[in-house]
Tab-separated table of C-alpha atoms in Angstrom:
chain	number	residue	atom	x	y	z
S	1	MET	CA	76.971	212.311	20.009
S	2	ASP	CA	80.209	211.449	21.337
S	3	SER	CA	82.866	214.307	22.177
S	4	LYS	CA	84.805	213.457	19.124
S	5	GLN	CA	81.830	214.585	16.714
S	6	ARG	CA	81.195	217.668	19.471
S	7	SER	CA	85.127	218.816	18.817
S	8	PHE	CA	84.574	218.361	15.332
S	9	LEU	CA	81.370	220.151	15.014
S	10	ARG	CA	83.158	223.220	17.086
S	11	VAL	CA	86.014	223.305	14.703
S	12	SER	CA	84.477	222.920	11.838
S	13	GLY	CA	82.177	225.910	13.312
S	14	ALA	CA	85.523	227.828	13.814
S	15	ILE	CA	86.885	227.415	10.501
S	16	GLY	CA	83.145	228.543	8.966
S	17	GLY	CA	83.584	231.514	11.221
S	18	PHE	CA	86.755	232.393	9.965
S	19	ILE	CA	85.981	231.686	6.272
S	20	ALA	CA	83.202	234.570	6.929
S	21	ALA	CA	85.286	236.771	8.975
S	22	THR	CA	87.960	237.326	5.962
S	23	ALA	CA	85.219	237.264	3.144
S	24	VAL	CA	84.137	240.664	5.493
S	25	ALA	CA	87.593	242.111	5.888
S	26	ALA	CA	87.863	241.297	1.866
S	27	VAL	CA	84.136	243.699	1.229
S	28	ALA	CA	85.515	246.093	3.599
S	29	VAL	CA	88.800	246.110	1.811
S	30	MET	CA	87.544	246.547	-1.521
S	31	THR	CA	85.069	249.424	0.015
S	32	GLY	CA	87.762	251.332	1.058
S	33	GLY	CA	88.239	254.076	3.503
S	34	LEU	CA	86.177	255.189	6.204
S	35	PRO	CA	82.762	253.208	4.171
S	36	GLY	CA	84.687	250.328	4.120
S	37	MET	CA	85.313	250.232	7.832
S	38	LEU	CA	81.554	250.992	8.643
S	39	VAL	CA	80.528	248.498	6.114
S	40	GLY	CA	83.047	245.786	8.048
S	41	ALA	CA	81.511	246.400	11.799
S	42	VAL	CA	77.904	246.543	10.381
S	43	LEU	CA	78.280	243.436	8.683
S	44	ILE	CA	80.632	241.459	11.871
S	45	THR	CA	77.803	242.915	14.303
S	46	SER	CA	74.740	241.570	12.282
S	47	LEU	CA	76.602	237.910	12.094
S	48	VAL	CA	77.610	237.939	15.697
S	49	ALA	CA	73.747	238.955	16.741
S	50	VAL	CA	72.681	236.804	14.669
S	51	CYS	CA	74.875	233.869	15.206
S	52	TYR	CA	74.213	234.668	19.241
S	53	ALA	CA	71.138	234.120	19.139
S	54	ALA	CA	70.946	231.088	17.249
S	55	ALA	CA	73.735	229.549	19.564
S	56	GLY	CA	71.324	230.337	22.907
S	57	LYS	CA	68.539	228.361	20.773
S	58	THR	CA	70.542	225.370	20.140
S	59	ALA	CA	72.663	225.228	23.238
S	60	GLY	CA	73.292	221.858	24.264
S	61	LEU	CA	72.388	220.064	20.388
S	62	ALA	CA	74.882	219.885	18.124
S	63	SER	CA	74.663	222.825	15.997
S	64	GLY	CA	74.763	224.747	19.259
S	65	GLY	CA	78.390	223.329	19.479
S	66	PHE	CA	78.684	224.575	15.891
S	67	MET	CA	77.206	228.283	16.664
S	68	ARG	CA	79.600	228.173	19.589
S	69	GLY	CA	82.407	227.698	16.981
S	70	PHE	CA	81.682	229.586	14.642
S	71	LEU	CA	81.695	232.907	16.851
S	72	ILE	CA	84.780	231.777	17.934
S	73	GLY	CA	85.976	231.285	14.701
S	74	LEU	CA	84.455	234.666	13.590
S	75	ASP	CA	85.957	236.800	16.546
S	76	THR	CA	89.527	234.872	15.502
S	77	GLY	CA	89.628	235.776	12.063
S	78	VAL	CA	88.779	239.542	12.342
S	79	ASN	CA	91.853	239.543	15.744
S	80	THR	CA	93.494	238.098	13.235
S	81	VAL	CA	93.525	240.582	10.413
S	82	LEU	CA	93.367	243.677	12.727
S	83	SER	CA	96.650	242.389	14.640
S	84	GLY	CA	98.151	241.653	11.543
S	85	VAL	CA	97.297	245.599	10.193
S	86	ILE	CA	98.556	246.930	13.959
S	87	PHE	CA	101.208	244.963	15.454
S	88	GLY	CA	102.666	242.871	12.358
S	89	PRO	CA	102.069	239.734	10.571
S	90	ILE	CA	103.930	237.897	13.217
S	91	ALA	CA	101.595	239.292	15.957
S	92	GLY	CA	98.312	238.622	14.130
S	93	ILE	CA	98.931	234.906	13.359
S	94	ILE	CA	100.035	234.312	16.907
S	95	THR	CA	96.583	236.418	18.233
S	96	GLY	CA	94.802	233.776	15.642
S	97	ILE	CA	96.297	231.127	17.525
S	98	VAL	CA	95.634	231.830	20.959
S	99	ASN	CA	91.801	232.571	19.968
S	100	VAL	CA	90.847	229.981	18.011
S	101	LEU	CA	92.222	227.299	20.598
S	102	ALA	CA	89.263	228.252	22.518
S	103	ALA	CA	87.310	226.449	20.429
S	104	PHE	CA	88.566	223.158	21.706
S	105	ASP	CA	87.724	221.872	25.371
S	106	PHE	CA	90.767	220.418	25.832
S	107	PHE	CA	92.278	224.245	26.337
S	108	THR	CA	89.556	226.198	27.720
S	109	ARG	CA	89.312	223.878	30.965
S	110	SER	CA	93.047	224.509	31.312
S	111	ARG	CA	93.369	226.942	33.713
S	112	LEU	CA	96.983	227.485	32.320
S	113	TYR	CA	95.418	227.983	28.586
S	114	GLN	CA	92.565	230.728	30.344
S	115	ALA	CA	95.687	232.802	31.790
S	116	VAL	CA	97.335	232.860	28.683
S	117	LEU	CA	93.520	234.082	26.864
S	118	GLY	CA	92.741	236.311	29.285
S	119	TRP	CA	96.045	238.093	29.196
S	120	SER	CA	95.970	238.269	25.405
S	121	SER	CA	93.125	239.861	25.760
S	122	TRP	CA	94.661	243.037	26.424
S	123	PHE	CA	96.007	243.254	22.785
S	124	MET	CA	93.446	241.674	20.934
S	125	PRO	CA	91.669	244.548	18.765
S	126	MET	CA	87.987	242.721	19.350
S	127	SER	CA	88.489	243.265	23.069
S	128	TRP	CA	89.399	246.369	23.033
S	129	PRO	CA	85.707	248.477	22.413
S	130	ALA	CA	84.457	246.731	26.389
S	131	THR	CA	88.192	247.186	28.092
S	132	GLY	CA	87.999	250.713	26.916
S	133	LEU	CA	84.514	251.024	28.327
S	134	GLY	CA	86.528	249.300	31.492
S	135	LEU	CA	89.276	251.813	31.806
S	136	VAL	CA	86.496	254.547	31.680
S	137	CYS	CA	84.201	252.871	34.620
S	138	PHE	CA	87.442	252.159	36.549
S	139	LEU	CA	89.040	256.023	36.526
S	140	LEU	CA	85.319	257.015	36.934
S	141	ASN	CA	85.384	255.163	40.312
S	142	LEU	CA	89.006	255.546	41.079
S	143	ILE	CA	89.609	259.217	40.866
S	144	PRO	CA	86.930	260.317	43.226
S	145	ALA	CA	87.747	258.264	45.415
S	146	MET	CA	91.155	259.587	45.661
S	147	PHE	CA	89.925	262.796	45.949
S	148	ALA	CA	87.988	261.835	48.532
S	149	ALA	CA	90.951	260.321	50.522
S	150	ASN	CA	88.917	257.001	49.490
S	151	ARG	CA	87.120	257.505	52.631
S	152	SER	CA	83.173	258.935	51.437
S	153	VAL	CA	80.864	255.417	52.290
S	154	ARG	CA	79.260	256.203	48.804
S	155	ILE	CA	82.100	256.436	46.631
S	156	LYS	CA	84.397	254.310	48.977
S	157	ILE	CA	86.856	251.474	46.901
S	158	HIS	CA	86.965	248.478	48.979
S	159	ARG	CA	89.841	246.401	47.280
S	160	LEU	CA	91.784	246.296	44.033
S	161	THR	CA	92.964	243.118	43.078
S	162	LEU	CA	94.392	241.550	39.711
S	163	ASP	CA	93.168	238.006	38.842
S	164	ARG	CA	96.305	236.658	37.843
S	165	GLY	CA	94.242	233.667	36.167
S	166	THR	CA	92.448	235.737	33.987
S	167	GLY	CA	94.568	239.295	33.562
S	168	THR	CA	91.375	240.945	34.961
S	169	ILE	CA	91.923	243.674	37.087
S	170	VAL	CA	89.205	243.950	39.757
S	171	MET	CA	87.758	246.614	41.709
S	172	GLU	CA	85.432	246.227	44.614
S	173	GLY	CA	83.414	248.944	45.397
S	174	GLY	CA	82.999	252.562	43.836
S	175	TRP	CA	80.343	254.406	43.446
S	176	THR	CA	78.886	252.793	39.976
S	177	PHE	CA	76.745	250.718	41.193
S	178	LEU	CA	72.535	251.432	41.995
S	179	PRO	CA	72.347	251.732	45.692
S	180	GLY	CA	71.141	248.738	47.189
S	181	PHE	CA	72.586	246.871	44.487
S	182	ARG	CA	74.304	243.369	45.122
S	183	GLY	CA	76.668	241.811	42.485
S	184	GLY	CA	79.101	242.849	40.005
S	185	PHE	CA	79.939	243.658	36.128
S	186	SER	CA	82.475	243.459	33.618
S	187	LEU	CA	84.047	245.235	30.616
S	188	GLY	CA	86.687	243.533	29.055
S	189	ASN	CA	89.561	242.854	31.649
S	190	PHE	CA	87.951	245.166	34.256
S	191	ALA	CA	85.580	243.887	36.218
S	192	PHE	CA	83.808	245.606	39.161
S	193	VAL	CA	81.622	244.286	42.238
S	194	THR	CA	79.988	245.061	45.469
S	195	MET	CA	81.565	243.690	48.795
S	196	ASP	CA	81.713	241.067	49.401
S	197	SER	CA	79.063	239.711	46.510
S	198	GLY	CA	81.129	236.607	45.918
S	199	VAL	CA	80.367	237.157	42.012
S	200	THR	CA	84.220	237.473	40.998
S	201	ASP	CA	84.318	233.925	39.516
S	202	HIS	CA	81.571	235.006	37.110
S	203	GLU	CA	82.993	238.286	36.173
S	204	THR	CA	85.998	237.303	35.381
S	205	GLY	CA	84.284	234.356	33.326
S	206	HIS	CA	82.850	236.965	31.187
S	207	THR	CA	86.429	238.469	30.840
S	208	LEU	CA	87.155	234.630	28.717
S	209	ASN	CA	84.034	235.759	27.285
S	210	VAL	CA	85.134	238.772	25.783
S	211	ALA	CA	88.920	237.253	25.075
S	212	ALA	CA	87.088	233.963	23.093
S	213	PHE	CA	83.928	235.899	21.351
S	214	GLY	CA	84.884	239.672	21.337
S	215	SER	CA	82.813	243.038	22.367
S	216	ILE	CA	80.286	242.853	20.435
S	217	PHE	CA	78.933	238.893	21.883
S	218	HIS	CA	79.507	240.483	25.163
S	219	PHE	CA	77.343	244.173	24.593
S	220	ILE	CA	74.755	241.460	22.946
S	221	GLY	CA	74.874	239.573	26.135
S	222	ALA	CA	74.153	242.692	27.881
S	223	ILE	CA	70.847	243.127	26.066
S	224	ASP	CA	69.799	239.858	26.071
S	225	GLN	CA	70.697	239.543	29.621
S	226	ASN	CA	68.844	242.970	31.348
S	227	ILE	CA	66.049	243.552	28.456
S	228	ILE	CA	65.541	240.598	26.141
S	229	ARG	CA	65.538	237.783	29.004
S	230	SER	CA	62.511	237.076	31.542
S	231	VAL	CA	64.985	235.677	33.710
S	232	PRO	CA	68.320	237.576	33.247
S	233	GLU	CA	70.487	234.098	34.542
S	234	ASN	CA	69.418	232.250	30.923
S	235	ALA	CA	71.439	234.716	29.030
S	236	TYR	CA	73.737	232.589	26.549
S	237	ALA	CA	76.619	234.958	27.801
S	238	GLU	CA	75.687	234.348	31.692
S	239	ARG	CA	75.458	230.813	30.849
S	240	CYS	CA	79.099	230.893	29.535
S	241	ALA	CA	80.498	232.653	32.256
S	242	ASP	CA	78.593	230.476	34.733
S	243	SER	CA	81.108	227.389	33.398
S	244	HIS	CA	83.672	229.496	35.252
S	245	VAL	CA	82.238	229.620	38.412
S	246	PRO	CA	82.697	226.150	40.486
S	247	ASN	CA	79.648	224.596	41.724
S	248	ALA	CA	77.474	226.765	39.790
S	249	ALA	CA	75.987	224.210	37.550
S	250	ALA	CA	74.338	222.498	40.755
S	251	TYR	CA	73.082	226.018	41.603
S	252	ARG	CA	71.337	226.401	38.406
S	253	LEU	CA	69.787	223.111	38.601
S	254	ALA	CA	68.670	224.054	41.851
S	255	ALA	CA	67.505	227.380	40.708
S	256	GLY	CA	65.805	225.845	38.358
S	257	HIS	CA	67.374	227.856	35.653
S	258	GLU	CA	68.926	226.668	32.377
S	259	PRO	CA	72.073	224.868	32.684
S	260	VAL	CA	75.487	226.172	32.336
S	261	ILE	CA	77.357	226.018	28.560
S	262	PRO	CA	80.286	223.726	29.896
S	263	LEU	CA	82.863	226.588	28.706
S	264	TRP	CA	85.729	227.280	30.901
S	265	ALA	CA	85.074	223.838	33.389
């Protein structure tokens, strides 16, 4: 299958996902009030969970590209509706355009588009649950370090930077790691890494994942990585995020892990 056919399947999936999101929104509106919101949330979460599992099973196949596109279209549809309600119709349309372009390799492999997508994630409603938790974790690290004048080894923040290529606030250090842990984790537009762990590119890859697929995808990916998989690196979300890491494909091959999903590079 050539690149044009693969692109067609991803775009077809994105259209299907957008239609599904619109249908869910219609059901939520017809139900009305808090029950409608709950019904919408349950339906979207269920769809993302099923499609995430299907995308992981079919990665590398034609149907895998369709499922990836469907996940992007689903997130695009919900972001468009919610942004339109919260910020107005023009903002909703702009958010939808930025989001759906993640279905096209031409854009996802562009550093310029990645920057636009990552920074836009701050304003995408489907990114807010993950980014909100990231803000809480950021403050839980920052406030104790400030009270201790950043001198305590256990809670010391070694570096605080902004990854301009993805709009991610990266905190190196802090106390929210298990003793002896080396690596990092990300929550929306916040990334937390241990000192000199070298995982910033991977964690900012997760920032882009959240922008393209939404917070539900990210949380399901965390469950997939930490609970379901015997080899955490083989989780679908991890394989997507690793495409943002230079030479990750060679490392995965040498380690015997499943290949990266060629999304961000």
